[in-house]
Structure formats: structure tokens, C-alpha cells
Short mmCIF file of C-alpha atoms in Angstrom, two decimals:
data_model
loop_
_atom_site.label_atom_id
_atom_site.label_comp_id
_atom_site.label_asym_id
_atom_site.label_seq_id
_atom_site.Cartn_x
_atom_site.Cartn_y
_atom_site.Cartn_z
CA MET A 1 -24.33 -32.10 -1.14
CA LYS A 2 -20.55 -32.11 -0.70
CA LYS A 3 -19.97 -32.49 -4.43
CA LEU A 4 -22.22 -29.51 -5.15
CA PHE A 5 -20.35 -27.15 -2.88
CA ILE A 6 -16.94 -28.37 -4.05
CA ALA A 7 -18.07 -27.58 -7.60
CA LEU A 8 -19.21 -24.11 -6.52
CA ILE A 9 -15.82 -23.41 -4.95
CA PHE A 10 -13.94 -24.39 -8.10
CA ALA A 11 -16.29 -22.28 -10.22
CA CYS A 12 -15.66 -19.21 -8.06
CA VAL A 13 -11.90 -19.72 -8.13
CA SER A 14 -11.73 -20.19 -11.92
CA VAL A 15 -13.89 -17.17 -12.75
CA THR A 16 -12.24 -14.90 -10.22
CA GLY A 17 -8.80 -16.07 -11.26
CA MET A 18 -9.40 -14.65 -14.74
CA ALA A 19 -10.50 -11.35 -13.27
CA GLN A 20 -7.41 -11.25 -11.08
CA ASN A 21 -5.06 -11.77 -14.04
CA ALA A 22 -6.28 -8.50 -15.51
CA ASP A 23 -5.34 -6.65 -12.30
CA ILE A 24 -1.70 -5.66 -12.71
CA THR A 25 -1.59 -2.21 -11.12
CA GLU A 26 0.97 -1.36 -8.45
CA LYS A 27 0.64 -2.75 -4.93
CA TYR A 28 2.02 -1.04 -1.84
CA SER A 29 2.13 -1.12 1.98
CA VAL A 30 -0.48 0.85 3.90
CA ALA A 31 -0.96 2.63 7.22
CA THR A 32 -3.87 1.90 9.59
CA ASN A 33 -6.93 4.10 8.99
CA SER A 34 -9.25 5.70 11.55
CA PHE A 35 -12.10 3.80 13.23
CA TRP A 36 -14.74 5.40 10.97
CA SER A 37 -13.02 4.35 7.74
CA ASN A 38 -13.57 1.16 5.68
CA TRP A 39 -17.06 0.20 6.87
CA PHE A 40 -19.41 -1.72 4.59
CA ILE A 41 -22.95 -3.07 4.42
CA GLN A 42 -24.13 -6.12 2.47
CA ALA A 43 -27.48 -7.49 1.29
CA GLY A 44 -28.21 -10.67 -0.61
CA VAL A 45 -30.54 -13.50 -1.52
CA THR A 46 -29.71 -17.08 -0.58
CA TRP A 47 -30.63 -20.65 -1.42
CA ASP A 48 -30.60 -22.63 1.83
CA ALA A 49 -30.55 -26.35 2.45
CA TRP A 50 -30.88 -28.20 5.80
CA TYR A 51 -29.56 -31.70 6.45
CA GLY A 52 -28.15 -33.77 9.32
CA ASN A 53 -27.38 -37.15 10.85
CA TYR A 54 -30.96 -37.44 12.09
CA GLU A 55 -31.94 -38.32 8.49
CA ASP A 56 -30.07 -41.61 8.61
CA GLY A 57 -32.33 -44.53 7.82
CA MET A 58 -35.14 -42.38 6.35
CA GLY A 59 -34.10 -43.04 2.75
CA LEU A 60 -34.29 -39.33 1.86
CA SER A 61 -32.62 -37.82 -1.19
CA LYS A 62 -29.43 -35.85 -0.45
CA SER A 63 -30.08 -33.29 -3.19
CA PRO A 64 -30.10 -29.69 -1.82
CA PHE A 65 -32.74 -28.74 -4.41
CA LYS A 66 -35.47 -31.03 -3.04
CA LYS A 67 -38.41 -29.03 -1.68
CA PHE A 68 -38.44 -30.89 1.61
CA ARG A 69 -34.96 -29.55 2.54
CA SER A 70 -34.39 -26.23 0.69
CA ASN A 71 -35.92 -22.78 0.41
CA PRO A 72 -34.82 -19.27 -0.61
CA GLY A 73 -33.84 -16.72 2.01
CA ILE A 74 -32.35 -13.27 2.50
CA SER A 75 -29.35 -11.86 4.36
CA ILE A 76 -27.98 -8.54 5.56
CA GLY A 77 -24.61 -7.76 7.06
CA ILE A 78 -22.50 -4.89 8.36
CA GLY A 79 -18.77 -4.93 8.93
CA LYS A 80 -15.46 -3.11 8.98
CA TRP A 81 -11.97 -3.76 7.64
CA PHE A 82 -9.39 -2.98 10.32
CA THR A 83 -6.53 -3.69 7.89
CA PRO A 84 -6.66 -4.55 4.17
CA GLY A 85 -6.48 -8.21 5.14
CA LEU A 86 -8.49 -8.47 8.38
CA GLY A 87 -12.10 -7.52 9.08
CA LEU A 88 -15.18 -8.31 11.18
CA ARG A 89 -18.76 -8.81 10.02
CA THR A 90 -22.11 -9.21 11.75
CA LYS A 91 -24.45 -11.17 9.47
CA VAL A 92 -28.18 -11.92 9.85
CA GLN A 93 -29.92 -14.39 7.54
CA GLY A 94 -32.88 -16.75 7.35
CA ILE A 95 -36.72 -16.46 7.28
CA TRP A 96 -37.86 -19.58 5.39
CA GLY A 97 -36.32 -22.86 6.49
CA LYS A 98 -37.17 -26.55 6.65
CA SER A 99 -37.15 -29.16 9.39
CA VAL A 100 -36.26 -32.34 7.53
CA TRP A 101 -38.65 -34.88 9.04
CA ASP A 102 -39.80 -36.59 5.84
CA GLY A 103 -39.74 -36.25 2.08
CA ASP A 104 -43.31 -35.21 1.36
CA ASN A 105 -42.84 -31.56 2.47
CA ALA A 106 -45.81 -31.85 4.85
CA GLY A 107 -45.71 -29.60 7.92
CA ASN A 108 -41.94 -29.16 8.00
CA LEU A 109 -41.76 -25.37 7.42
CA ASN A 110 -39.48 -23.81 10.05
CA ARG A 111 -39.30 -20.02 10.11
CA TYR A 112 -36.01 -18.96 11.65
CA TRP A 113 -33.28 -16.35 11.84
CA MET A 114 -29.59 -16.62 12.65
CA VAL A 115 -26.99 -14.01 13.52
CA ASN A 116 -23.25 -14.71 13.31
CA GLU A 117 -20.18 -12.69 14.21
CA GLN A 118 -17.48 -13.56 11.66
CA VAL A 119 -13.78 -12.85 11.13
CA LEU A 120 -12.91 -12.07 7.48
CA PHE A 121 -9.52 -12.75 5.87
CA ASN A 122 -8.92 -10.99 2.54
CA LEU A 123 -6.31 -13.37 1.08
CA SER A 124 -5.96 -11.25 -2.07
CA ASN A 125 -4.54 -8.40 0.03
CA LEU A 126 -2.68 -10.62 2.50
CA PHE A 127 -0.74 -12.55 -0.15
CA CYS A 128 -0.59 -10.10 -3.08
CA GLY A 129 -0.36 -6.77 -1.23
CA TYR A 130 -2.97 -4.04 -1.02
CA ASN A 131 -4.11 -2.62 -4.35
CA GLU A 132 -7.02 -0.18 -4.41
CA ASN A 133 -7.74 -1.01 -8.09
CA ARG A 134 -8.06 -4.76 -7.54
CA VAL A 135 -11.21 -6.16 -9.16
CA TRP A 136 -11.57 -9.41 -7.18
CA ASN A 137 -11.11 -10.16 -3.50
CA PHE A 138 -11.05 -13.75 -2.20
CA ILE A 139 -12.22 -13.75 1.44
CA PRO A 140 -12.57 -16.88 3.62
CA PHE A 141 -14.33 -16.36 6.97
CA PHE A 142 -15.33 -18.19 10.15
CA GLY A 143 -17.34 -17.31 13.21
CA ALA A 144 -20.04 -18.27 15.69
CA GLY A 145 -23.49 -17.11 16.61
CA LEU A 146 -27.06 -17.67 17.71
CA ALA A 147 -30.15 -18.89 15.83
CA ARG A 148 -33.83 -18.90 16.73
CA SER A 149 -36.65 -21.05 15.41
CA CYS A 150 -39.75 -18.85 15.36
CA THR A 151 -41.86 -21.92 14.55
CA TYR A 152 -40.70 -23.96 17.57
CA ASN A 153 -39.77 -20.96 19.76
CA ARG A 154 -36.31 -22.35 20.47
CA TYR A 155 -32.75 -20.99 20.42
CA ALA A 156 -29.54 -22.73 19.36
CA MET A 157 -25.82 -21.94 19.32
CA GLY A 158 -23.74 -22.63 16.23
CA LEU A 159 -20.55 -22.21 14.20
CA SER A 160 -20.13 -20.79 10.70
CA VAL A 161 -17.53 -20.97 7.94
CA GLY A 162 -17.45 -19.99 4.26
CA ILE A 163 -15.90 -18.13 1.34
CA LEU A 164 -16.89 -14.66 0.13
CA ASN A 165 -15.93 -13.45 -3.36
CA GLU A 166 -16.22 -9.72 -4.13
CA PHE A 167 -16.16 -8.32 -7.67
CA TRP A 168 -15.83 -4.52 -7.62
CA VAL A 169 -17.84 -2.76 -10.33
CA SER A 170 -17.09 0.74 -8.98
CA LYS A 171 -15.22 2.40 -6.13
CA ARG A 172 -18.22 1.90 -3.83
CA VAL A 173 -20.15 -1.13 -5.11
CA ALA A 174 -19.22 -4.81 -5.43
CA ILE A 175 -21.15 -7.92 -6.49
CA ASN A 176 -20.85 -10.81 -3.98
CA PHE A 177 -20.81 -14.56 -4.53
CA GLU A 178 -20.72 -16.45 -1.23
CA ILE A 179 -20.98 -20.05 -0.10
CA GLY A 180 -21.18 -21.05 3.55
CA TRP A 181 -21.99 -23.69 6.11
CA ASN A 182 -23.47 -23.44 9.63
CA ARG A 183 -23.69 -26.18 12.25
CA TYR A 184 -26.26 -25.81 15.04
CA GLU A 185 -27.67 -27.57 18.05
CA SER A 186 -30.79 -29.67 17.55
CA ASP A 187 -33.12 -27.04 19.06
CA ILE A 188 -33.15 -25.02 15.82
CA CYS A 189 -35.17 -27.74 14.06
CA GLY A 190 -37.40 -28.67 17.00
CA MET A 191 -36.13 -32.24 17.26
CA PRO A 192 -34.82 -34.30 20.21
CA ALA A 193 -31.20 -33.66 21.19
CA GLU A 194 -30.28 -37.35 20.86
CA MET A 195 -31.05 -40.10 18.36
CA GLY A 196 -32.19 -43.46 19.58
CA SER A 197 -28.59 -44.78 19.67
CA GLY A 198 -27.42 -41.93 21.89
CA ILE A 199 -25.84 -39.98 19.03
CA MET A 200 -26.32 -36.21 19.29
CA ASN A 201 -28.42 -34.51 16.61
CA HIS A 202 -26.70 -31.59 14.82
CA PRO A 203 -28.61 -29.86 12.01
CA ASN A 204 -26.39 -28.47 9.23
CA HIS A 205 -27.28 -25.42 7.15
CA ALA A 206 -25.55 -24.91 3.77
CA TYR A 207 -26.21 -21.95 1.53
CA ALA A 208 -25.18 -20.17 -1.66
CA GLU A 209 -25.68 -16.41 -1.91
CA VAL A 210 -25.62 -13.60 -4.46
CA GLY A 211 -25.53 -10.07 -3.07
CA VAL A 212 -24.17 -6.55 -3.14
CA THR A 213 -21.59 -4.74 -0.97
CA PHE A 214 -21.70 -0.97 -0.40
CA ASN A 215 -18.68 0.80 1.05
CA LEU A 216 -19.32 3.50 3.67
CA GLY A 217 -16.94 6.39 4.36
CA LYS A 218 -13.36 6.19 3.24
CA ARG A 219 -12.65 3.01 1.26
CA THR A 220 -8.95 3.24 0.37
CA TRP A 221 -5.88 2.95 2.61
CA ASN A 222 -3.08 5.51 2.94
CA LYS A 223 0.40 4.69 1.69
CA VAL A 224 3.10 4.23 4.30
CA PRO A 225 5.52 7.21 3.99
CA ASP A 226 8.80 6.34 2.26
CA VAL A 227 11.03 6.76 5.30
CA ASP A 228 14.15 5.70 3.40
CA ALA A 229 13.60 8.41 0.79
CA ILE A 230 13.12 11.03 3.52
CA LYS A 231 16.28 9.88 5.27
CA ALA A 232 18.21 9.90 1.99
CA LEU A 233 17.14 13.50 1.30
CA SER A 234 18.12 14.63 4.79
CA GLN A 235 21.42 12.78 4.52
CA SER A 236 22.21 14.45 1.19
CA GLN A 237 21.73 17.86 2.79
CA ILE A 238 24.00 16.88 5.67
CA ASP A 239 26.60 15.57 3.20
CA ALA A 240 26.52 18.86 1.30
CA LEU A 241 27.17 20.82 4.50
CA ASN A 242 29.97 18.45 5.49
CA ALA A 243 31.56 18.86 2.07
CA GLN A 244 31.38 22.64 2.38
CA LEU A 245 32.98 22.52 5.82
CA ALA A 246 35.73 20.24 4.53
CA ASP A 247 36.52 22.62 1.66
CA GLU A 248 36.59 25.62 3.99
CA LYS A 249 38.85 23.77 6.39
CA ALA A 250 41.23 22.88 3.56
CA GLU A 251 41.21 26.50 2.38
CA ASN A 252 42.03 27.72 5.89
CA GLU A 253 44.96 25.32 6.13
CA ARG A 254 46.23 26.52 2.76
CA LEU A 255 46.03 30.16 3.82
CA LYS A 256 47.90 29.39 7.03
CA ASN A 257 50.70 27.79 5.03
CA GLU A 258 50.87 30.78 2.69
CA LEU A 259 51.03 33.21 5.58
CA ALA A 260 53.83 31.17 7.15
CA ASN A 261 55.85 31.43 3.92
CA LYS A 262 54.87 35.03 3.16
CA LYS A 263 58.44 36.34 3.66
CA THR A 264 59.73 34.37 0.69
CA GLU A 265 56.80 34.86 -1.69
CA PRO A 266 55.69 38.09 -3.39
CA VAL A 267 52.21 39.30 -2.52
CA VAL A 268 51.11 39.11 -6.16
CA LYS A 269 52.12 35.47 -6.37
CA VAL A 270 50.14 34.57 -3.26
CA GLU A 271 47.04 36.25 -4.66
CA LYS A 272 47.43 34.40 -7.96
CA GLU A 273 47.65 31.00 -6.24
CA TYR A 274 44.58 31.74 -4.14
CA ILE A 275 42.32 32.71 -6.98
CA THR A 276 43.54 29.83 -9.19
CA ASN A 277 42.24 27.14 -6.80
CA PRO A 278 38.81 25.79 -7.81
CA VAL A 279 35.90 26.88 -5.61
CA SER A 280 33.09 24.34 -5.03
CA VAL A 281 29.36 25.04 -5.00
CA PHE A 282 27.27 22.10 -3.72
CA PHE A 283 23.80 20.84 -4.67
CA ASN A 284 21.23 18.49 -3.15
CA LEU A 285 20.34 15.11 -4.66
CA ASN A 286 18.81 15.48 -8.18
CA LYS A 287 18.65 19.29 -7.79
CA SER A 288 20.14 22.15 -9.83
CA ALA A 289 19.36 24.81 -7.22
CA ILE A 290 22.33 25.83 -5.05
CA ALA A 291 22.07 24.15 -1.65
CA SER A 292 23.57 27.04 0.35
CA LYS A 293 24.19 30.65 -0.67
CA LYS A 294 27.25 30.59 1.60
CA ASP A 295 29.06 28.75 -1.20
CA LEU A 296 28.88 31.95 -3.30
CA VAL A 297 31.13 33.89 -0.88
CA ASN A 298 34.30 32.39 -2.35
CA VAL A 299 32.80 32.55 -5.86
CA LYS A 300 32.45 36.33 -5.36
CA ASN A 301 36.22 36.62 -4.87
CA LEU A 302 36.82 34.92 -8.22
CA ALA A 303 34.20 37.14 -9.85
CA ASP A 304 35.95 40.29 -8.54
CA TYR A 305 39.28 39.01 -9.85
CA SER A 306 37.76 38.32 -13.28
CA LYS A 307 36.28 41.83 -13.46
CA ASP A 308 39.52 43.55 -12.36
CA ASN A 309 41.75 41.54 -14.72
CA ASN A 310 39.32 40.66 -17.53
CA ALA A 311 40.18 37.03 -16.73
CA LYS A 312 38.23 34.06 -18.06
CA LEU A 313 36.55 31.64 -15.67
CA VAL A 314 35.74 27.95 -16.15
CA VAL A 315 32.57 26.59 -14.50
CA THR A 316 32.48 22.77 -14.39
CA GLY A 317 29.34 20.84 -13.38
CA TYR A 318 29.33 17.37 -11.82
CA ALA A 319 26.76 14.78 -10.71
CA ASP A 320 26.95 11.65 -8.56
CA SER A 321 27.27 8.66 -10.90
CA ALA A 322 25.69 6.36 -8.31
CA THR A 323 22.28 8.08 -8.34
CA GLY A 324 21.21 8.11 -12.00
CA PRO A 325 21.88 7.04 -15.62
CA ALA A 326 24.65 8.70 -17.63
CA ASP A 327 22.38 10.81 -19.88
CA TYR A 328 20.45 12.15 -16.91
CA ASN A 329 23.63 12.98 -14.96
CA ARG A 330 25.14 14.75 -17.99
CA ALA A 331 22.10 17.00 -18.30
CA LEU A 332 22.02 17.60 -14.53
CA SER A 333 25.71 18.58 -14.44
CA GLN A 334 25.08 21.01 -17.33
CA LYS A 335 22.20 22.66 -15.42
CA ARG A 336 24.35 23.00 -12.30
CA ALA A 337 27.17 24.65 -14.22
CA GLU A 338 24.73 27.03 -15.93
CA ARG A 339 23.19 27.91 -12.56
CA VAL A 340 26.58 28.97 -11.15
CA ALA A 341 27.39 30.84 -14.39
CA ASP A 342 24.17 32.85 -13.97
CA GLU A 343 25.33 33.86 -10.49
CA LEU A 344 28.68 35.01 -11.89
CA VAL A 345 26.90 37.18 -14.46
CA LYS A 346 24.84 38.71 -11.64
CA MET A 347 28.14 39.50 -9.89
CA GLY A 348 29.30 41.45 -12.94
CA VAL A 349 31.39 38.90 -14.84
CA LYS A 350 31.12 39.20 -18.62
CA LYS A 351 29.22 36.30 -20.13
CA GLU A 352 31.87 35.84 -22.83
CA ASN A 353 34.49 35.36 -20.10
CA ILE A 354 32.66 32.28 -18.71
CA GLN A 355 33.26 28.80 -20.10
CA ILE A 356 30.76 26.04 -19.10
CA VAL A 357 31.82 22.38 -18.91
CA ALA A 358 29.52 19.42 -18.02
CA LYS A 359 31.35 16.34 -16.70
CA GLY A 360 28.22 14.24 -16.05
CA GLY A 361 28.24 11.58 -13.34
CA VAL A 362 31.56 11.01 -11.49
CA ASP A 363 32.71 9.14 -8.40
CA THR A 364 35.96 10.96 -7.68
CA LEU A 365 35.03 12.16 -4.17
CA VAL A 366 34.00 10.36 -0.99
CA PRO A 367 31.28 10.36 0.28
CA PRO A 368 29.35 10.27 -3.03
CA SER A 369 27.39 13.45 -2.14
CA TYR A 370 30.61 15.49 -2.58
CA ASN A 371 30.31 14.81 -6.31
CA ARG A 372 27.05 16.80 -6.50
CA ARG A 373 28.74 20.13 -7.18
CA ALA A 374 30.03 22.70 -9.62
CA THR A 375 33.51 24.27 -9.48
CA VAL A 376 34.72 27.72 -10.53
CA GLU A 377 38.34 28.42 -11.41
CA ILE A 378 40.53 30.77 -13.43
CA ALA A 379 41.07 29.54 -16.99
CA LYS A 380 44.61 28.34 -17.59
#
């Protein structure tokens, strides 16, 4: 008996291992679903064998296929997965059993049923991560329950343990291969509780099952939101605002210094220095849309100067070298420069007076988000 079930276990593992090797799609963490999600029902046919220590000294064959100890049966179950790795199942099985009194199969039919409450552990999800496209799930379980012998009109308590293998053939349907073992009190077989030597009688029930699982309601699990990505996006927006404030503060300090020295500098010279300084326009991470239209206020001053003096402007695009490959950053910096150039044209600057330069990814400013910008300045 033991050798048979050890062989069945190895057979399940070897076959399901090959199925698992073909499953290479992405795995990810999940959030808990609602109570009505991830329910399932199961139905199957079983081959059941009864044996126990009360057979000692009878000289009976230990083969589970002997008619005096085995019979077919049926099972039904209903359960729910509370996480991808942990579930509960209520399982009912039985009908045709045997009380192993002798080897001639005379008068030992024992009609019975048993119901067990079992905890399921989906090791495929627990160790490999949840994957909704996984073909095979390896699920050990254990539990306890109650059995009744309809033939002897007796009840017995028992324990159960086993391994369930699920092979998914569609999003809703799986084929099951299950082996299990139940240990009960002597009442289930209608025999005395003790042997002549005072040893307690404990009937054992071993079974192999083939069945089908049907999923009810929602089957899949939701992805956990990428909190780090959300934080990074929010931080990039904050960095862009901080960079804008820093530039405006520096510009205010420069204007204060110019006003303090106004007596010694001609007005025309002061205006020339002001419009020659580069003006920054900032962008969010991986974006070519201007983060804040407020950045265009200073750009408008340069546009007015270009129109009044037919001056040429240089628009230079930059990207953060720490957030992408060189080719991607070069293209992104080009798009940012072109976006600012389009705004200058809208402000009335001649297109031929605008020169576009793409610098690609740089790390000249701190924090790195300050590098996500485009600058506008008077051509030298």
C-alpha cells in the first residue's frame, strides 16, 4: 500500500513538473479580493481502499486492488481561495466501502459517507509567486471531519491529509489528480474499539481520485499598485516646481544686483544682460509636455526681444541621464526642444530665427530632476 502511493506521488510530480516548465509568464504580487471572489466546486470519481491494524494475523493481502478491501466511490467539494496560496475546502466522499473482516468478500460491504473540512496550500503560488496563466498547481492539504457508516449506523471522527494537483485547461476548468489518506475511529467499520491485546483499532482509508474543478465568480487576483512608481511620479513633479522656484529666486537676486549697480551701467546694457541669460522650461519624467505654463512667462520676454531686434534664439533640450538609455534620452531632449520652439513660434518668433539643439541625457544639475528641461537664450 505505501509503495503504491509513493509511486503515485512521484508520477504526479514528474508529469506536473514538465507542465510547469512550460509556464514562464510574468509573476507578480496581488491584493486581497472580495469575499465572493475565487470560489470553486469540484467533482470526481475515486478508488478507495480500507485497511488497518485489526487485520494483523489474518494473513490478508495488502494489495489495495483486492475486492475485499477496495471499491469505487464519488466525491464533491466546494471551497474558496482567500489568497493565491491559502484556501479552505469542504469535501464529501464515499458511498461504497468495505469492512475488512476476511478475504472472501462475504458480507463486508459498508455503505458510508465522510465530510472533511480541509486547509489547502497552493505551493506553486506560495513559492513561485502568483501567475494567472500557470498551468499546474501543486496543493497539499490537511483537515478533519466526521464519517458515518450507513450499514452499521455509527459515526466516527477522523483526520485527513493529501495532495491535490490541478491542470488548468481553460480559465474556468481544471482537471484534478488527487491522492489522500483518512484515519478514523473504529466505529466507521462496525468493529470493536480494542483488539484482544488492548491495542486500539483505527481503520485507514486511502484513495486516488480523478475529477474536475470549476471556478465560480472572479478567478484572478488584482495586481498590487506600484506605489514606488506613483511616488516617483509625484516626486518628479515636486522636483520640477522646486527647480522653477530656484531659477526664479536666482533671477530675482540677479535683478537686485543690477538695480543696485544701475548708476554705473547704461540701461541698454542691463537689458542686454537680462535677455542673454538662459531661461529654463521644465518637464516631468519621460514627458515632452511642458510641466507648468508659468515657465513660459520668461520665455515670452525673450520672444518679444527676438521680434523687436530680429534676434536669433537657441533652444536646447536636455534629459536626465539616470532615467533612460542614451538613444532614448537624445530623442526625448529633441522633442522637448521642439515643444518649446513651437511655443516661440506661437509668440510670433520667426521659425528661421530659432535654432534647436538636443543634448540628450545629462547629469549637470542636482537633484537629477533639474536636468529634465529645455533652455532658451539669445544666440551669441
